[in-house]
Short mmCIF file of C-alpha atoms in Angstrom, two decimals:
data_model
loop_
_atom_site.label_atom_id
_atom_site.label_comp_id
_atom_site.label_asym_id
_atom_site.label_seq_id
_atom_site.Cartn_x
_atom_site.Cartn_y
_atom_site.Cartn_z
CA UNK A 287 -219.45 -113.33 -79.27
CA UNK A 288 -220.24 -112.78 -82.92
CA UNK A 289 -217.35 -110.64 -84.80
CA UNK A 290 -217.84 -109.33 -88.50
CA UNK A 291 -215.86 -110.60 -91.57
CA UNK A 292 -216.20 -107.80 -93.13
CA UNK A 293 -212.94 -105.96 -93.39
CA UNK A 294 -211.85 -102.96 -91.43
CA UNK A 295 -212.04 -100.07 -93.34
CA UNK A 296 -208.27 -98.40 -94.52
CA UNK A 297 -207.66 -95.42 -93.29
CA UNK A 298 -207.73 -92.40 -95.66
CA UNK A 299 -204.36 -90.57 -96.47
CA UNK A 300 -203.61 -87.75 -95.08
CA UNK A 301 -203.83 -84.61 -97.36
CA UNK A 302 -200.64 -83.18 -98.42
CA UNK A 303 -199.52 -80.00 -96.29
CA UNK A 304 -200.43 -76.54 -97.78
CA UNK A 305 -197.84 -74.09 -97.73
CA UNK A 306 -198.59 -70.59 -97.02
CA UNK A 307 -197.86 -68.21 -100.10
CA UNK A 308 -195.39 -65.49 -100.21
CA UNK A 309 -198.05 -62.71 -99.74
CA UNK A 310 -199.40 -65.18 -96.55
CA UNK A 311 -196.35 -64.73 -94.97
CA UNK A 312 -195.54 -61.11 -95.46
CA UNK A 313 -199.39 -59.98 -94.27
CA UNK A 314 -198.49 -62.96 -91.38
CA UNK A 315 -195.28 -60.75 -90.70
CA UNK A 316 -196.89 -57.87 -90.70
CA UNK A 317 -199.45 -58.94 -88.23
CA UNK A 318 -197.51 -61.06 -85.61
CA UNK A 319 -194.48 -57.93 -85.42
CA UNK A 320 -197.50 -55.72 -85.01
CA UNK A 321 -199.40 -57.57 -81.97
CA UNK A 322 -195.51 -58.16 -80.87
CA UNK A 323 -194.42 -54.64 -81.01
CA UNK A 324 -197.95 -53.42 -78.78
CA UNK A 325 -197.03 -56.15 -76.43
CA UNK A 326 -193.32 -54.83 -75.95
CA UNK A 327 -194.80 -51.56 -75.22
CA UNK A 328 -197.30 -52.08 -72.63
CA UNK A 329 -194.52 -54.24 -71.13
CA UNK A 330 -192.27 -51.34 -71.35
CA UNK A 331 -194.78 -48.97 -69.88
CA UNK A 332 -195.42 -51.25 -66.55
CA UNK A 333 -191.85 -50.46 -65.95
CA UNK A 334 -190.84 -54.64 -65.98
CA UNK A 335 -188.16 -56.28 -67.65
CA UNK A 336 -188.56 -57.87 -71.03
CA UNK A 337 -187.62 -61.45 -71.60
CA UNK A 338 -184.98 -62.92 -74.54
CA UNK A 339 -182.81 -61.05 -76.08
CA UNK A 340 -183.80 -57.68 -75.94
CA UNK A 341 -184.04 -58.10 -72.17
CA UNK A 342 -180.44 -59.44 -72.40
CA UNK A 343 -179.14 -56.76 -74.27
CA UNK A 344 -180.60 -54.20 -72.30
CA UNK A 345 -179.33 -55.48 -69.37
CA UNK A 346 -175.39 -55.93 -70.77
CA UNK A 347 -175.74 -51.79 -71.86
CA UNK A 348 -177.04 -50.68 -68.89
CA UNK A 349 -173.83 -52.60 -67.05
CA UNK A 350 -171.75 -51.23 -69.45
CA UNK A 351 -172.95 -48.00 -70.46
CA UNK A 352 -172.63 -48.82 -73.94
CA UNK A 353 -175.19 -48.41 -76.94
CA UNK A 354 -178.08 -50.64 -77.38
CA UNK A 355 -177.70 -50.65 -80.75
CA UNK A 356 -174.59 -52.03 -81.18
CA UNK A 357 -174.70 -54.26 -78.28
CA UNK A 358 -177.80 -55.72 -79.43
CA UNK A 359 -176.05 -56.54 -83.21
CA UNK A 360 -172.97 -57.95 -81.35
CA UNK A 361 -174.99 -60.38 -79.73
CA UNK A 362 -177.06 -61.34 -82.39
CA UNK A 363 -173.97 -61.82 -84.48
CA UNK A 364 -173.70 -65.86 -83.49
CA UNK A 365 -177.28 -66.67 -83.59
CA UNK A 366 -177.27 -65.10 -87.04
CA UNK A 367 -174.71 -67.58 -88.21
CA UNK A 368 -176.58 -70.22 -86.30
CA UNK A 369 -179.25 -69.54 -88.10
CA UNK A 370 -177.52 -69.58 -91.20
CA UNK A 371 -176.38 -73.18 -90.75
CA UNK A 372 -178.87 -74.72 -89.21
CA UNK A 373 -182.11 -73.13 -91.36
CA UNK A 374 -180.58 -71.53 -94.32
CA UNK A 375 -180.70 -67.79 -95.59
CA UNK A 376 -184.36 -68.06 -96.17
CA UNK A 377 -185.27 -67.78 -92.51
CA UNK A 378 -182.28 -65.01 -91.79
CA UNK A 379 -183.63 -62.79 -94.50
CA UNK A 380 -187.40 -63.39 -93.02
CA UNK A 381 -186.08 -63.31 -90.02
CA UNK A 382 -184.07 -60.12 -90.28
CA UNK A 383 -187.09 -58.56 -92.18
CA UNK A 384 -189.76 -59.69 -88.87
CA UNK A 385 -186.69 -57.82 -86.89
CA UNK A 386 -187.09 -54.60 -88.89
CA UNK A 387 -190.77 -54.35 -88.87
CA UNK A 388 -190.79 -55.03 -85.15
CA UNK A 389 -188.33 -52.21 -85.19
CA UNK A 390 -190.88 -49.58 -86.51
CA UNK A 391 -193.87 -50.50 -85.43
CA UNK A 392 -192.25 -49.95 -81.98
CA UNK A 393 -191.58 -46.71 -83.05
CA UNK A 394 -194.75 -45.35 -83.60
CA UNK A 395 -196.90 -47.22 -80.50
CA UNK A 396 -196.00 -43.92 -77.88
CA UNK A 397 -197.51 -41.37 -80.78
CA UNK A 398 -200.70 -44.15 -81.51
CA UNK A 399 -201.37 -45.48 -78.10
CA UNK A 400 -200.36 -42.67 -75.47
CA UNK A 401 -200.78 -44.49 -71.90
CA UNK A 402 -200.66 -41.59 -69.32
CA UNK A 403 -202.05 -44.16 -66.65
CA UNK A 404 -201.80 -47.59 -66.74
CA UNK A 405 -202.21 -50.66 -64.02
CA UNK A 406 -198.54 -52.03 -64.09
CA UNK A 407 -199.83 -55.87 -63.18
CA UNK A 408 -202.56 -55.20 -66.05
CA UNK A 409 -200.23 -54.45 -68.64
CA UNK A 410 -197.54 -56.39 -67.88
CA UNK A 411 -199.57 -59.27 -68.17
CA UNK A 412 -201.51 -58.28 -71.51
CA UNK A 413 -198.13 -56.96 -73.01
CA UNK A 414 -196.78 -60.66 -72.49
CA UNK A 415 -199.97 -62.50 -73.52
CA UNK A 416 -199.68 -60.29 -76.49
CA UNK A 417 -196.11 -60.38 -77.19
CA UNK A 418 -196.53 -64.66 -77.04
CA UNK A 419 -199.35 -64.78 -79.51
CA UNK A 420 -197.52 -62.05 -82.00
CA UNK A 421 -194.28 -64.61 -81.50
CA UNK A 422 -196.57 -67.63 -82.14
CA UNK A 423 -197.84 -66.23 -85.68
CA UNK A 424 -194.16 -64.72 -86.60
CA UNK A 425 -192.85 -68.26 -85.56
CA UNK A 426 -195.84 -70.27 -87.56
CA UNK A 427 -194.47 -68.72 -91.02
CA UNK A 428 -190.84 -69.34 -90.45
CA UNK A 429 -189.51 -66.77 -89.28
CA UNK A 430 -188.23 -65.43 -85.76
CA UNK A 431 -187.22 -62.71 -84.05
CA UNK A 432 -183.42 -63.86 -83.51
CA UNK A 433 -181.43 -64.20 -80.51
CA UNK A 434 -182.75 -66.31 -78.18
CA UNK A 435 -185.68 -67.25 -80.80
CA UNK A 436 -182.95 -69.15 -82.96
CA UNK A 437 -181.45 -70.78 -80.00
CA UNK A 438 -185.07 -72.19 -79.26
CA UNK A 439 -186.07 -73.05 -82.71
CA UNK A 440 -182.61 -75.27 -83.31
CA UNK A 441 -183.42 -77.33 -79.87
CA UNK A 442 -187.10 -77.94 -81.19
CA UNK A 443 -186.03 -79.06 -84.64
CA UNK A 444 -183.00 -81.68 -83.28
CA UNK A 445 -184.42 -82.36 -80.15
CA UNK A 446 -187.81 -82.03 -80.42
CA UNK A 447 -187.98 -79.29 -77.10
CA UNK A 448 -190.50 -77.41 -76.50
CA UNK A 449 -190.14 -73.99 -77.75
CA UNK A 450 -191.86 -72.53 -74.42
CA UNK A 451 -189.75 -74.25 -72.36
CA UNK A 452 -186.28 -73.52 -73.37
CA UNK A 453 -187.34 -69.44 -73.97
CA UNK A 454 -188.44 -70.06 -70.30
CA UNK A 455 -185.15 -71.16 -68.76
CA UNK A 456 -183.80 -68.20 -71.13
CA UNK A 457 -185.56 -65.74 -70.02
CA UNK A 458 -186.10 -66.62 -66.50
CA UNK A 459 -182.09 -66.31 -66.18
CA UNK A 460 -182.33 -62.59 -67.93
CA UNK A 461 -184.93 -61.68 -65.13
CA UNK A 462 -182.79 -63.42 -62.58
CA UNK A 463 -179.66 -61.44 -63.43
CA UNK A 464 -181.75 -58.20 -63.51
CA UNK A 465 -182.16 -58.17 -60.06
CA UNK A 466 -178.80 -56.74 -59.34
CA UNK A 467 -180.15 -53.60 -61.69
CA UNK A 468 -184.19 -53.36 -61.12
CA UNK A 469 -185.90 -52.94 -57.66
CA UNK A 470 -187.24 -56.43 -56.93
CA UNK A 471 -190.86 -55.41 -57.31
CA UNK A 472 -189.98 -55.04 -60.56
CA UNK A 473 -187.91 -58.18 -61.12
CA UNK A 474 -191.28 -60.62 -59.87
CA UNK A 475 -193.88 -58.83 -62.43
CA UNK A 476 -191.12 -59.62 -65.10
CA UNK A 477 -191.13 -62.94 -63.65
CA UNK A 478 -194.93 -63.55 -64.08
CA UNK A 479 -194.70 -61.57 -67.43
CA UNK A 480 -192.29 -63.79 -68.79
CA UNK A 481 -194.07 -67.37 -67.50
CA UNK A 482 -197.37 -66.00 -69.29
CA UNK A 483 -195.27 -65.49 -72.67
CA UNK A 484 -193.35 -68.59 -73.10
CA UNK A 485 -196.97 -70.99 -71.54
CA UNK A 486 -198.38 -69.13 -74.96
CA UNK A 487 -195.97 -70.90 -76.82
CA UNK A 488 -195.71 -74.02 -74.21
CA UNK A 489 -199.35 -74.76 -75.13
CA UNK A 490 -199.37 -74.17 -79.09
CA UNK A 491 -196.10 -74.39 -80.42
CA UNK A 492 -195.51 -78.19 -80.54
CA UNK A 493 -193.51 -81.30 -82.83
CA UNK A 494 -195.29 -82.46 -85.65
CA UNK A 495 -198.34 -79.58 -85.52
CA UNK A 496 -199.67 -77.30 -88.12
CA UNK A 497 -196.90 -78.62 -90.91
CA UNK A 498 -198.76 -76.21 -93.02
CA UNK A 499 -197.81 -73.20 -91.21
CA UNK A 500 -194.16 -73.31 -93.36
#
């Protein structure tokens, strides 16, 4: 067998990561809270659960009769501080600002996109397919939407988890608790809902990908 002298060729350096601009990330923002906020709604319109920590919230005021506003800063209240420590103020304040634009573009989806009739399977699934990619680009240019989304980010940076995977066992105990609130019918289209959201982020949110996406 006749090998070559010649020597192997080095291989080339990688190029140094690109980080997204300031005006990147607020149109990136803007986009992902959008896409989010339309999947929320058709969710919300199938009559299902939602998953994290809306889902959570909404199920503590409905046991306790109290407001969803102030349950739902209450409970955010530790994962801001996690946040805090773990990622610094940069990602609270982008993070708190991808909260707020969620906040009104849910707002104005029932005036924009009436849905008088509306398959329930149909949109539940969409709304979560939606919801996941929206999460995926808000996620990409560091930012979240807190709650459980802080919780998921810390286990992927210092154990190198899967994003998809821990929202999963997350959310799959929200729907599981729901059940003593929501018909069941209700409680297994959340369930498929939910598994079609977090296998968005399962397949493309990943260790060591897209280190430009900062």
């Amino acid at each position: 067998m006749i090998t070559s002298s010649a020597p192997v060729a080095e291989r080339a350096p990688a190029a140094p990561a690109v980080r997204h601009s300031a005006a990147e990330n607020l149109l990136a923002l803007a986009m992902g809270t959008l896409i989010t906020a339309v999947g929320l709604y058709l969710v919300k319109s199938a009559g299902a659960v939602t998953g994290g920590t809306a889902g959570l919230v909404l199920l503590l005021a409905q046991l306790t009769s109290g407001p969803f506003g102030l349950i739902f800063a209450l409970v955010n209240v530790p994962f801001a501080v996690l946040a805090w420590r773990r990622r610094g103020p940069r990602f609270v304040l982008s993070s708190v600002l991808s909260i707020l634009l969620l906040a009104g573009f849910s707002l104005i989806q029932p005036a924009l996109l009436p849905l008088d009739d509306v398959n329930p399977v149909y949109a539940a699934l969409l709304g979560n397919l939606a919801a996941g990619i929206g999460l995926l680009i808000i996620l990409r240019h560091h930012s979240s939407l807190g709650g459980f989304n802080v919780l998921a980010l810390v286990c992927h940076d210092r154990f190198g988890w899967r994003m998809g995977y821990v929202l999963l066992a997350l959310d799959v105990t929200v729907v599981i608790a729901s059940a003593f609130v929501i018909p069941f019918s209700a409680v297994l289209l959340s369930a498929a809902g939910v598994a079609v959201l977090n296998l968005v982020l399962v397949v493309n949110h990943r260790p060591g990908r897209y280190p430009a996406a900062m």
